[in-house]
């Protein structure tokens, strides 16, 4: 599995989806790679749809302020798939909720969220609402609870259309039927009159996808779209998501903790830890040559056919409290490479050696020096042997 | 992962992460309870009323510190009006005044509060014990036991509590507060049983119960040692609210003449006895009313504080 | 659905049967029905005792007595009380008053409670929310009879005295204005400045309102008049349109405005019809209003036809209610004079032998219902407020509400279509429980206000250890609870499609 790091556009699973990516992406990505741009975010370009700059989100609670997201930046271009990986509580969901404008009122949001150059955080609520569901749509994690149990599927789909466009209900329902056909729900006409509880989990997630794309959005945010589903259904849903994305020419922000999903789908990947981006780059370089021990640890802790027989190398410990963050690198308490520097100074995202990707680690060069970076997470039994 | 889980992450993080603060369930509950200001105020008021009611006129043969009796009459002081005054603060001879035949009304109110409290506690205890056991058994065994319980609850819903309580009160009211408290408790247990049944229905499917069953733990032990402790929050909260309701129920019955009977007294009975005196001696009406409200309100606030304390889902976010 | 209802009916029947048995037996054992006669010193003492024992079949085992009672009930015979009077006529007198009281209190508590609960939930942690929560706790802790006696003393007696010369003292106007300001301020969200502005607006508006009412002695001869009806109607038209369809498009707004204008015009045109109508005519007018408004919505609604029809109907009915209220208020001074200027009554369910037209008799029963309903409503109101608040808070945190927002739906649709309907589901289960509580409360309230209603029948029967009247009371209230329970079940099934199937 050695792909040239600079050409991450090809999907990995099969060749069903061919992407017609404008050369500008490659060009400007190339700019970053040769190190002209010191910033981890690519420079704005014509086909950039979404740009998140230095986003941070805080929640005041009785126990103190929760720093859920601290300084996340990324950019998304047309038809691109960006994967965001991280453990629970790493801020990956919160940052995308901020993009959707769905955070509770108590959240303190700073930074910029630019949709085609307009800052969504500065828009009037009405303007924000008109983008939501029409230009930026979302697929949620748990399809069992994300659909309203008391309204029919057809009604819930049609109202997504009617929220943005005044038209006869009949036409909206016809659109809804088309979408159900598109996501592969059989007998779409009859299914419009069904209630969510009459659908299986996979069918509901298909309906959620139909709902997300019904207004031809530019961006689909998929928040762990397969986590709540049976393993056999997961692949189908991901496949469908990519297929539908192509049908409507949308870009996807795919949030997941499943590295396999990212590897199979995403062009670029953003790794988050304790509310911070700790590594960002094109998918292949990040996976082949991780430059942040956390990413390496994640890679070491997934079972795969290649490593079968060998031991898994889990990361020890748990993520830190987002109220009392440790000084220095938030990963240092769990990091096998941590030293005094790590415990005192929090590393910035900086460009590394490997194919233009950025990592927030003081010691990324030590990872670069070894063949298999997961080796630092050797278990005790391995060390003895 | 969802947003709410994010907001709660600090809790688990705080325990396992950098600052290791291990707290037991009881400590967390206590901490949350004492943060609830209304509950704390309720606790103080209730404590004061309790101490005042049981120490002032004496209880169960032990004499109290108040020198007037709730039975013997005396000469009218100040036309029987309350001698209590706040500025300048004096208690006077009869702080709550005297009734129409000169009995000290403070002593009488305290005696009434005592009796009302006894009834309320008994109702709370009886209803909780019966309701918890029936609810637990029905929720755990399901099947016929459950069906019978649900039908009984249906019947009890059809009969308004006040109606069945009145019918029983007519029979047991003059037998004293203890029998009255017990029978009233027997009328309101179905609410608790229903609640607990619901809890048991969901808890019996949990893994730890499966595990206990798998190693051959007897059913009785599973019910009382494994599941019941997990429902302690629900039990405590609804027992508190049942007690608050019992205060009101007892006073309503006594007011209708179907509860505590003269010469014995209770707060409701006092209001009943002097309701016609409202225009001439309004204080005879005010004092027991204020005490009923103080008791019921403080118990209700305590219940609310307990509910907040036992329900960790409610992590309040301040804007 | 029909199977579902039928099954509920059968179960309810047996439940009711079991309940009657329990009540009968317990009542029979509640004491000694001959107690008063045993202390009797008259020479006929023994004959009286024998007579009553014979009539009450005291020598027959209680289970057989119950079966006898059941047999008579099946034949439609309620039997006699222990003094030999037939129960049926007593019951029919008592019935309407009590049912009026119970239903008025329940309907008011449900609507007002749910509205307050929802607003309180949507404004969680606001001043309004804290006030409502605190007030609900107070209501939970108030002894009903005590409140009733207080209301009798302060509201009825003092208010009637005040009505003789209805000038609001400046201090009271100041207090009311302050209250109005506080309500406005507490309901507003936003920063301190916005809340202060709202407070000031509320202060001035309510201050002016009460000053005008006082100066014009409005309370001596109240009424609204067509201009006010029109103004209120137009305001509700805009309000309902904003709630259901939004003000973005014109169609629905035109429909509701038309409904309001037609309503106001009718208050003038319908003069002769409304001079002394019957309830049947009022009902007919209501149906006509609904039909006209549906038509308006259909014709003018455009692409938002459904929402327009709902909004227009609500506006029409509301404006109609204003017209009704206006008429009734106009009859006030004549009515007040005819009851010696004591319109708020403290005793009984109606003024004995009162003769008057539709509006005056309406005012008469309203005047009698006012205080008992106010007392009775407190606990239920608190229950519904707390319950719907909790339910709404729970629902607003659900994933599907987030989905609705993610679709870009306006907040009113998110709340009314997605949250409200789900939030109502648990509230319906509350209804049956609560109604039983209200009936219990009615027993107490009737006692305080001296109504010779069902509650009186029950307490008297119970004091006399006489199962007849007690059972008659229970048959009626038990059936009411069962019917209400069934309505709640059907409503539940209607609201929640998951139940419909099973």
PDB file of C-alpha atoms in Angstrom, chain A residues 104-201:
ATOM      1  CA  UNK A 104     -27.105  25.556  22.411  1.00  0.00           C
ATOM      2  CA  UNK A 105     -27.338  29.254  23.144  1.00  0.00           C
ATOM      3  CA  UNK A 106     -25.020  28.922  26.098  1.00  0.00           C
ATOM      4  CA  UNK A 107     -22.086  27.970  23.835  1.00  0.00           C
ATOM      5  CA  UNK A 108     -19.430  30.640  23.344  1.00  0.00           C
ATOM      6  CA  UNK A 109     -18.191  30.418  19.772  1.00  0.00           C
ATOM      7  CA  UNK A 110     -15.143  32.267  18.456  1.00  0.00           C
ATOM      8  CA  UNK A 111     -13.387  32.269  15.109  1.00  0.00           C
ATOM      9  CA  UNK A 112     -14.774  32.267  11.609  1.00  0.00           C
ATOM     10  CA  UNK A 113     -16.926  29.875   9.624  1.00  0.00           C
ATOM     11  CA  UNK A 114     -16.880  31.061   6.042  1.00  0.00           C
ATOM     12  CA  UNK A 115     -19.405  29.595   3.634  1.00  0.00           C
ATOM     13  CA  UNK A 116     -18.327  30.735   0.175  1.00  0.00           C
ATOM     14  CA  UNK A 117     -16.610  33.671   1.792  1.00  0.00           C
ATOM     15  CA  UNK A 118     -19.459  34.762   4.112  1.00  0.00           C
ATOM     16  CA  UNK A 119     -18.941  34.406   7.838  1.00  0.00           C
ATOM     17  CA  UNK A 120     -21.863  32.333   9.121  1.00  0.00           C
ATOM     18  CA  UNK A 121     -21.259  33.418  12.693  1.00  0.00           C
ATOM     19  CA  UNK A 122     -21.955  37.024  11.699  1.00  0.00           C
ATOM     20  CA  UNK A 123     -25.044  36.307   9.588  1.00  0.00           C
ATOM     21  CA  UNK A 124     -28.572  37.155  10.674  1.00  0.00           C
ATOM     22  CA  UNK A 125     -30.379  34.123  12.094  1.00  0.00           C
ATOM     23  CA  UNK A 126     -32.687  34.175   9.088  1.00  0.00           C
ATOM     24  CA  UNK A 127     -29.800  34.075   6.616  1.00  0.00           C
ATOM     25  CA  UNK A 128     -28.156  31.329   8.639  1.00  0.00           C
ATOM     26  CA  UNK A 129     -31.341  29.308   8.581  1.00  0.00           C
ATOM     27  CA  UNK A 130     -31.662  29.666   4.827  1.00  0.00           C
ATOM     28  CA  UNK A 131     -28.245  28.004   4.404  1.00  0.00           C
ATOM     29  CA  UNK A 132     -28.991  25.280   6.902  1.00  0.00           C
ATOM     30  CA  UNK A 133     -30.539  22.286   5.188  1.00  0.00           C
ATOM     31  CA  UNK A 134     -30.338  23.974   1.788  1.00  0.00           C
ATOM     32  CA  UNK A 135     -26.612  24.548   1.265  1.00  0.00           C
ATOM     33  CA  UNK A 136     -25.199  22.673   4.241  1.00  0.00           C
ATOM     34  CA  UNK A 137     -27.024  19.541   5.298  1.00  0.00           C
ATOM     35  CA  UNK A 138     -26.353  17.021   7.998  1.00  0.00           C
ATOM     36  CA  UNK A 139     -26.654  13.277   8.512  1.00  0.00           C
ATOM     37  CA  UNK A 140     -26.746  12.330  12.167  1.00  0.00           C
ATOM     38  CA  UNK A 141     -25.322   9.433  14.059  1.00  0.00           C
ATOM     39  CA  UNK A 142     -28.354   7.597  15.325  1.00  0.00           C
ATOM     40  CA  UNK A 143     -31.133   7.213  12.770  1.00  0.00           C
ATOM     41  CA  UNK A 144     -33.312   5.577  15.441  1.00  0.00           C
ATOM     42  CA  UNK A 145     -33.741   8.859  17.267  1.00  0.00           C
ATOM     43  CA  UNK A 146     -33.022  11.448  14.581  1.00  0.00           C
ATOM     44  CA  UNK A 147     -36.381  11.039  12.870  1.00  0.00           C
ATOM     45  CA  UNK A 148     -39.528  12.358  14.496  1.00  0.00           C
ATOM     46  CA  UNK A 149     -41.637   9.340  15.514  1.00  0.00           C
ATOM     47  CA  UNK A 150     -44.990  11.082  15.070  1.00  0.00           C
ATOM     48  CA  UNK A 151     -44.686  12.309  11.485  1.00  0.00           C
ATOM     49  CA  UNK A 152     -44.495  10.285   8.288  1.00  0.00           C
ATOM     50  CA  UNK A 153     -41.265   9.941   6.369  1.00  0.00           C
ATOM     51  CA  UNK A 154     -42.811  11.743   3.403  1.00  0.00           C
ATOM     52  CA  UNK A 155     -43.882  14.623   5.597  1.00  0.00           C
ATOM     53  CA  UNK A 156     -40.457  14.964   7.157  1.00  0.00           C
ATOM     54  CA  UNK A 157     -38.793  14.945   3.760  1.00  0.00           C
ATOM     55  CA  UNK A 158     -41.273  17.310   2.153  1.00  0.00           C
ATOM     56  CA  UNK A 159     -40.986  19.870   4.940  1.00  0.00           C
ATOM     57  CA  UNK A 160     -37.250  20.074   4.316  1.00  0.00           C
ATOM     58  CA  UNK A 161     -38.082  21.283   0.814  1.00  0.00           C
ATOM     59  CA  UNK A 162     -40.937  23.531   1.899  1.00  0.00           C
ATOM     60  CA  UNK A 163     -38.771  25.187   4.538  1.00  0.00           C
ATOM     61  CA  UNK A 164     -36.773  26.854   1.793  1.00  0.00           C
ATOM     62  CA  UNK A 165     -39.081  27.038  -1.150  1.00  0.00           C
ATOM     63  CA  UNK A 166     -42.803  27.726  -1.381  1.00  0.00           C
ATOM     64  CA  UNK A 167     -44.397  25.129  -3.624  1.00  0.00           C
ATOM     65  CA  UNK A 168     -47.458  22.907  -3.636  1.00  0.00           C
ATOM     66  CA  UNK A 169     -47.120  20.094  -1.158  1.00  0.00           C
ATOM     67  CA  UNK A 170     -47.681  17.618  -3.952  1.00  0.00           C
ATOM     68  CA  UNK A 171     -44.508  18.738  -5.709  1.00  0.00           C
ATOM     69  CA  UNK A 172     -42.509  18.535  -2.499  1.00  0.00           C
ATOM     70  CA  UNK A 173     -43.728  14.989  -1.969  1.00  0.00           C
ATOM     71  CA  UNK A 174     -42.759  14.113  -5.521  1.00  0.00           C
ATOM     72  CA  UNK A 175     -39.259  15.389  -4.754  1.00  0.00           C
ATOM     73  CA  UNK A 176     -39.252  13.292  -1.622  1.00  0.00           C
ATOM     74  CA  UNK A 177     -40.161  10.194  -3.616  1.00  0.00           C
ATOM     75  CA  UNK A 178     -37.356  10.857  -6.080  1.00  0.00           C
ATOM     76  CA  UNK A 179     -34.906  11.089  -3.222  1.00  0.00           C
ATOM     77  CA  UNK A 180     -36.099   7.843  -1.638  1.00  0.00           C
ATOM     78  CA  UNK A 181     -35.581   6.210  -5.027  1.00  0.00           C
ATOM     79  CA  UNK A 182     -32.110   7.698  -5.179  1.00  0.00           C
ATOM     80  CA  UNK A 183     -31.071   6.291  -1.817  1.00  0.00           C
ATOM     81  CA  UNK A 184     -32.452   2.920  -2.807  1.00  0.00           C
ATOM     82  CA  UNK A 185     -35.576   2.562  -0.697  1.00  0.00           C
ATOM     83  CA  UNK A 186     -37.928   0.229  -2.551  1.00  0.00           C
ATOM     84  CA  UNK A 187     -41.569   1.184  -3.125  1.00  0.00           C
ATOM     85  CA  UNK A 188     -40.773   4.793  -2.402  1.00  0.00           C
ATOM     86  CA  UNK A 189     -44.300   5.954  -3.159  1.00  0.00           C
ATOM     87  CA  UNK A 190     -45.801   3.784  -0.425  1.00  0.00           C
ATOM     88  CA  UNK A 191     -42.923   4.397   1.977  1.00  0.00           C
ATOM     89  CA  UNK A 192     -43.681   8.105   2.013  1.00  0.00           C
ATOM     90  CA  UNK A 193     -46.703   7.294   4.145  1.00  0.00           C
ATOM     91  CA  UNK A 194     -44.752   5.131   6.600  1.00  0.00           C
ATOM     92  CA  UNK A 195     -43.683   6.207  10.050  1.00  0.00           C
ATOM     93  CA  UNK A 196     -40.055   5.930  11.127  1.00  0.00           C
ATOM     94  CA  UNK A 197     -40.744   3.010  13.469  1.00  0.00           C
ATOM     95  CA  UNK A 198     -41.796   0.962  10.458  1.00  0.00           C
ATOM     96  CA  UNK A 199     -38.281   1.304   9.002  1.00  0.00           C
ATOM     97  CA  UNK A 200     -35.181  -0.697   9.855  1.00  0.00           C
ATOM     98  CA  UNK A 201     -32.075   1.144  11.073  1.00  0.00           C
TER      99      UNK A 201
END
